[in-house]
């Protein structure tokens, strides 16, 4: 027995009880080293039989040995399938356990069957079986049945779920990953293939290159709409850079260092370009995103559609499973008692019985992935090309028509939710769709003239009327908007969004995304007509209610409201008048100030807006402007030099080069705006001298000014980069970028006799401006 097991005489003397352990150790060692035992088929059948019961292997090694014998080239693969039918239940039982409600217990337990299956070479054997037709050079290729392929894929997927390391091992095999894509051409094996690919790509260290997939364009064109939606789940992994949710947390130093290393386009960017070159791809996504629930039934089998959806949601949706079983039983009964023609009619009847909430949820799950892919493409390098396409294919009017019935539908008691979740759970499909929809609107509107497609023709006319009444030129983008591509119906998408925004409960998780989406419509060059359009619909009062009356506590939501308020009020005297009418008591104004001061990182964009607006109003000789200037609490507050200096001191104090992120770098730009406006009035030396005095008062001589000097040196490195777009700084401030650069150069002058140089206000004893802060 020792010889048969390859354990050696020395080990055999320890007794029979140690043999299974030795076999397993040698097998794992062989797999890792390539020496000695490498697969279970090298162990004698007699030994496997003897040890099976005691080791609790459930007969898996013996079954794998049979599978190996029947899977040689030119062997009869029909035997393989019967063997896999015996193995499959042993593994699927553990896979179901791993995704049931008691996930904690599942994580703590081991899955002996899948572990044994992998240990004895089952995973590698199935990969060999699947890929064998591609490796044989004979003219007559070996044919593997669809059912055998499905069984192999299902078992591989179940093993990935239960046994750590299997997915990563498969991911390292590029030949196998690319081969899997070829299996997607077969509709019968599509779903199992897509599910396994998604799992593998999720752990793959290096992103796959879509160009490497054989015949990608013809593959995609062969997909029906449901398959294309499924494929979007895979595409999401191949076109996304860092997780957008955590991107703000990465320091700009680290990002800049990374960009220096990666001079060419990233793999994600290359993959985005590949997708855009597939004929009709964006058009099909737009159709899929905007189709109505009534259009989704198609001609495919109702049961197949439900099975696909069930797999999509995962194994923990009990309601879907129940429905599947009910429908399967109904169809089995009908097909056994009726002719084939009658059975077809019964199938249609069963389809009609599908609960509406389930139909809707089915469609929501598809749209989620499609909207995500469109959103990523809208933020990529080919943004303008994508914009042109989705405008042409009427994505925005299509989403507008779905808004009430699908996107922002009211929950009902019968609405389907994922098992173990509730309707208001942040990971429910309903909520995720809403957030994905808002992110798409934000990406679509942000600094792009196509944003006016969010309105209907009547609302565009309203914008023109506002401009004419104010005697200002119409915005070119409004005049040039193609009226055949805008929203139809009584209200455009932006107006619908405002309506739901005002009804949103105080604790809603949507408030942040809603504010971001509306703010992106206002971003770019400030438009008086755009602001008035939103002011007339009560947006300012709603924001102030949320900030002051409901005393919002969420930092994220507060920041999004402050940013939106800044864009809404900037340079707009009517907005400041409305603000003063709403914040009409000292108590309300104090609450508002407390909210601003509680986190200057969150509110600094609003501080910048007030500062810029005050500067413009003070230079105007208009009676209405003068009246608002004298009455508005907010403008009077900011007109005090001590308040502006207080903001400037704190803005510089709360950021440092090593902790700058995309989120807080705006504090640096706001402090620069305050100093640029001071420079215009030839008060820059006074501001710097006051900062020096404040340092001494705080008993931190040189600390603030040294820090500011470092920040400005970083600003030059960051914003004078040739790839950096500086137009957003110009548009948001109405100050030319040349003036920004000049001001920074003047402040960083090494001349200690210059009254506008920071070094003139730092005593030599406290000078610390030469330290290198660059991240290696």
PDB file of N, CA and C in Angstrom, residues 289 367-368 371-372 375 378 395-396 398-404 406-408 429-444 454 492-494 496-497 500 510 513-514 517:
ATOM      1  N   UNK A 289     -31.601  50.231 -22.638  1.00  0.00           N
ATOM      2  CA  UNK A 289     -31.808  51.094 -21.471  1.00  0.00           C
ATOM      3  C   UNK A 289     -33.183  51.744 -21.464  1.00  0.00           C
ATOM      4  N   UNK A 367     -31.263  46.867 -16.749  1.00  0.00           N
ATOM      5  CA  UNK A 367     -30.946  48.273 -16.990  1.00  0.00           C
ATOM      6  C   UNK A 367     -29.784  48.754 -16.120  1.00  0.00           C
ATOM      7  N   UNK A 368     -29.683  48.195 -14.930  1.00  0.00           N
ATOM      8  CA  UNK A 368     -28.591  48.561 -14.027  1.00  0.00           C
ATOM      9  C   UNK A 368     -27.233  48.442 -14.707  1.00  0.00           C
ATOM     10  N   UNK A 371     -26.826  50.881 -17.851  1.00  0.00           N
ATOM     11  CA  UNK A 371     -26.605  52.276 -17.455  1.00  0.00           C
ATOM     12  C   UNK A 371     -25.198  52.455 -16.892  1.00  0.00           C
ATOM     13  N   UNK A 372     -24.712  51.442 -16.185  1.00  0.00           N
ATOM     14  CA  UNK A 372     -23.356  51.551 -15.627  1.00  0.00           C
ATOM     15  C   UNK A 372     -22.325  51.656 -16.758  1.00  0.00           C
ATOM     16  N   UNK A 375     -22.475  54.998 -18.392  1.00  0.00           N
ATOM     17  CA  UNK A 375     -21.944  56.013 -17.479  1.00  0.00           C
ATOM     18  C   UNK A 375     -20.415  56.030 -17.524  1.00  0.00           C
ATOM     19  N   UNK A 378     -19.221  57.533 -20.695  1.00  0.00           N
ATOM     20  CA  UNK A 378     -19.426  58.992 -20.702  1.00  0.00           C
ATOM     21  C   UNK A 378     -18.319  59.736 -19.959  1.00  0.00           C
ATOM     22  N   UNK A 395     -31.307  58.504 -25.931  1.00  0.00           N
ATOM     23  CA  UNK A 395     -31.279  57.884 -24.607  1.00  0.00           C
ATOM     24  C   UNK A 395     -32.049  58.729 -23.590  1.00  0.00           C
ATOM     25  N   UNK A 396     -31.822  60.047 -23.602  1.00  0.00           N
ATOM     26  CA  UNK A 396     -32.430  60.916 -22.582  1.00  0.00           C
ATOM     27  C   UNK A 396     -33.959  60.960 -22.691  1.00  0.00           C
ATOM     28  N   UNK A 398     -35.814  58.719 -23.914  1.00  0.00           N
ATOM     29  CA  UNK A 398     -36.264  57.367 -23.558  1.00  0.00           C
ATOM     30  C   UNK A 398     -36.313  57.169 -22.055  1.00  0.00           C
ATOM     31  N   UNK A 399     -35.277  57.638 -21.349  1.00  0.00           N
ATOM     32  CA  UNK A 399     -35.260  57.534 -19.885  1.00  0.00           C
ATOM     33  C   UNK A 399     -36.340  58.408 -19.267  1.00  0.00           C
ATOM     34  N   UNK A 400     -36.604  59.548 -19.891  1.00  0.00           N
ATOM     35  CA  UNK A 400     -37.658  60.434 -19.398  1.00  0.00           C
ATOM     36  C   UNK A 400     -39.017  59.740 -19.424  1.00  0.00           C
ATOM     37  N   UNK A 401     -39.252  58.956 -20.488  1.00  0.00           N
ATOM     38  CA  UNK A 401     -40.531  58.235 -20.607  1.00  0.00           C
ATOM     39  C   UNK A 401     -40.644  57.086 -19.604  1.00  0.00           C
ATOM     40  N   UNK A 402     -39.498  56.615 -19.116  1.00  0.00           N
ATOM     41  CA  UNK A 402     -39.516  55.521 -18.130  1.00  0.00           C
ATOM     42  C   UNK A 402     -39.524  56.036 -16.695  1.00  0.00           C
ATOM     43  N   UNK A 403     -39.372  57.345 -16.515  1.00  0.00           N
ATOM     44  CA  UNK A 403     -39.086  57.909 -15.196  1.00  0.00           C
ATOM     45  C   UNK A 403     -40.128  57.520 -14.146  1.00  0.00           C
ATOM     46  N   UNK A 404     -41.390  57.763 -14.424  1.00  0.00           N
ATOM     47  CA  UNK A 404     -42.434  57.537 -13.407  1.00  0.00           C
ATOM     48  C   UNK A 404     -42.729  56.056 -13.182  1.00  0.00           C
ATOM     49  N   UNK A 406     -40.906  53.245 -14.072  1.00  0.00           N
ATOM     50  CA  UNK A 406     -39.854  52.266 -13.799  1.00  0.00           C
ATOM     51  C   UNK A 406     -38.751  52.826 -12.902  1.00  0.00           C
ATOM     52  N   UNK A 407     -38.211  54.008 -13.265  1.00  0.00           N
ATOM     53  CA  UNK A 407     -37.039  54.508 -12.546  1.00  0.00           C
ATOM     54  C   UNK A 407     -37.412  55.049 -11.168  1.00  0.00           C
ATOM     55  N   UNK A 408     -38.409  55.922 -11.113  1.00  0.00           N
ATOM     56  CA  UNK A 408     -38.794  56.494  -9.813  1.00  0.00           C
ATOM     57  C   UNK A 408     -40.211  56.071  -9.436  1.00  0.00           C
ATOM     58  N   UNK A 429     -32.172  46.224  -5.816  1.00  0.00           N
ATOM     59  CA  UNK A 429     -32.077  46.651  -7.218  1.00  0.00           C
ATOM     60  C   UNK A 429     -32.779  47.975  -7.482  1.00  0.00           C
ATOM     61  N   UNK A 430     -33.938  48.184  -6.866  1.00  0.00           N
ATOM     62  CA  UNK A 430     -34.688  49.428  -7.050  1.00  0.00           C
ATOM     63  C   UNK A 430     -33.840  50.649  -6.715  1.00  0.00           C
ATOM     64  N   UNK A 431     -33.196  50.607  -5.555  1.00  0.00           N
ATOM     65  CA  UNK A 431     -32.403  51.747  -5.090  1.00  0.00           C
ATOM     66  C   UNK A 431     -31.134  51.891  -5.923  1.00  0.00           C
ATOM     67  N   UNK A 432     -30.501  50.763  -6.244  1.00  0.00           N
ATOM     68  CA  UNK A 432     -29.281  50.822  -7.044  1.00  0.00           C
ATOM     69  C   UNK A 432     -29.559  51.412  -8.421  1.00  0.00           C
ATOM     70  N   UNK A 433     -30.716  51.074  -9.007  1.00  0.00           N
ATOM     71  CA  UNK A 433     -31.071  51.641 -10.318  1.00  0.00           C
ATOM     72  C   UNK A 433     -31.210  53.157 -10.237  1.00  0.00           C
ATOM     73  N   UNK A 434     -31.868  53.638  -9.187  1.00  0.00           N
ATOM     74  CA  UNK A 434     -32.049  55.083  -9.030  1.00  0.00           C
ATOM     75  C   UNK A 434     -30.694  55.798  -8.932  1.00  0.00           C
ATOM     76  N   UNK A 435     -29.797  55.228  -8.126  1.00  0.00           N
ATOM     77  CA  UNK A 435     -28.476  55.847  -7.963  1.00  0.00           C
ATOM     78  C   UNK A 435     -27.702  55.805  -9.286  1.00  0.00           C
ATOM     79  N   UNK A 436     -27.782  54.662  -9.998  1.00  0.00           N
ATOM     80  CA  UNK A 436     -27.078  54.555 -11.274  1.00  0.00           C
ATOM     81  C   UNK A 436     -27.630  55.543 -12.296  1.00  0.00           C
ATOM     82  N   UNK A 437     -28.938  55.723 -12.269  1.00  0.00           N
ATOM     83  CA  UNK A 437     -29.601  56.688 -13.158  1.00  0.00           C
ATOM     84  C   UNK A 437     -29.120  58.111 -12.852  1.00  0.00           C
ATOM     85  N   UNK A 438     -29.033  58.462 -11.566  1.00  0.00           N
ATOM     86  CA  UNK A 438     -28.584  59.806 -11.173  1.00  0.00           C
ATOM     87  C   UNK A 438     -27.115  60.016 -11.538  1.00  0.00           C
ATOM     88  N   UNK A 439     -26.307  58.981 -11.399  1.00  0.00           N
ATOM     89  CA  UNK A 439     -24.890  59.089 -11.782  1.00  0.00           C
ATOM     90  C   UNK A 439     -24.755  59.299 -13.289  1.00  0.00           C
ATOM     91  N   UNK A 440     -25.625  58.641 -14.045  1.00  0.00           N
ATOM     92  CA  UNK A 440     -25.600  58.828 -15.496  1.00  0.00           C
ATOM     93  C   UNK A 440     -25.948  60.273 -15.851  1.00  0.00           C
ATOM     94  N   UNK A 441     -26.994  60.816 -15.215  1.00  0.00           N
ATOM     95  CA  UNK A 441     -27.378  62.212 -15.472  1.00  0.00           C
ATOM     96  C   UNK A 441     -26.238  63.153 -15.123  1.00  0.00           C
ATOM     97  N   UNK A 442     -25.566  62.880 -14.001  1.00  0.00           N
ATOM     98  CA  UNK A 442     -24.441  63.724 -13.582  1.00  0.00           C
ATOM     99  C   UNK A 442     -23.327  63.691 -14.631  1.00  0.00           C
ATOM    100  N   UNK A 443     -22.968  62.507 -15.096  1.00  0.00           N
ATOM    101  CA  UNK A 443     -21.905  62.373 -16.100  1.00  0.00           C
ATOM    102  C   UNK A 443     -22.322  63.020 -17.421  1.00  0.00           C
ATOM    103  N   UNK A 444     -23.601  62.893 -17.755  1.00  0.00           N
ATOM    104  CA  UNK A 444     -24.106  63.419 -19.027  1.00  0.00           C
ATOM    105  C   UNK A 444     -24.080  64.949 -19.048  1.00  0.00           C
ATOM    106  N   UNK A 454     -31.912  67.486 -21.505  1.00  0.00           N
ATOM    107  CA  UNK A 454     -32.687  67.090 -20.321  1.00  0.00           C
ATOM    108  C   UNK A 454     -34.002  67.885 -20.229  1.00  0.00           C
ATOM    109  N   UNK A 492     -39.588  67.823 -18.793  1.00  0.00           N
ATOM    110  CA  UNK A 492     -38.308  67.211 -19.138  1.00  0.00           C
ATOM    111  C   UNK A 492     -37.740  66.462 -17.943  1.00  0.00           C
ATOM    112  N   UNK A 493     -36.638  65.793 -18.173  1.00  0.00           N
ATOM    113  CA  UNK A 493     -36.031  64.941 -17.136  1.00  0.00           C
ATOM    114  C   UNK A 493     -35.535  65.765 -15.940  1.00  0.00           C
ATOM    115  N   UNK A 494     -34.993  66.956 -16.199  1.00  0.00           N
ATOM    116  CA  UNK A 494     -34.498  67.799 -15.107  1.00  0.00           C
ATOM    117  C   UNK A 494     -35.640  68.241 -14.193  1.00  0.00           C
ATOM    118  N   UNK A 496     -38.541  66.740 -13.790  1.00  0.00           N
ATOM    119  CA  UNK A 496     -39.023  65.554 -13.045  1.00  0.00           C
ATOM    120  C   UNK A 496     -38.121  65.277 -11.843  1.00  0.00           C
ATOM    121  N   UNK A 497     -36.819  65.423 -12.061  1.00  0.00           N
ATOM    122  CA  UNK A 497     -35.865  65.193 -10.979  1.00  0.00           C
ATOM    123  C   UNK A 497     -36.085  66.187  -9.842  1.00  0.00           C
ATOM    124  N   UNK A 500     -39.148  65.100  -7.668  1.00  0.00           N
ATOM    125  CA  UNK A 500     -38.934  64.014  -6.698  1.00  0.00           C
ATOM    126  C   UNK A 500     -37.957  64.455  -5.611  1.00  0.00           C
ATOM    127  N   UNK A 510     -30.904  59.112  -1.345  1.00  0.00           N
ATOM    128  CA  UNK A 510     -30.841  59.682  -2.694  1.00  0.00           C
ATOM    129  C   UNK A 510     -30.482  61.158  -2.711  1.00  0.00           C
ATOM    130  N   UNK A 513     -27.115  62.109  -4.339  1.00  0.00           N
ATOM    131  CA  UNK A 513     -27.010  61.903  -5.782  1.00  0.00           C
ATOM    132  C   UNK A 513     -27.904  62.874  -6.546  1.00  0.00           C
ATOM    133  N   UNK A 514     -29.073  63.183  -6.000  1.00  0.00           N
ATOM    134  CA  UNK A 514     -29.965  64.137  -6.663  1.00  0.00           C
ATOM    135  C   UNK A 514     -29.298  65.506  -6.767  1.00  0.00           C
ATOM    136  N   UNK A 517     -26.550  65.498  -9.349  1.00  0.00           N
ATOM    137  CA  UNK A 517     -27.045  65.495 -10.731  1.00  0.00           C
ATOM    138  C   UNK A 517     -27.500  66.886 -11.160  1.00  0.00           C
TER     139      UNK A 517
END
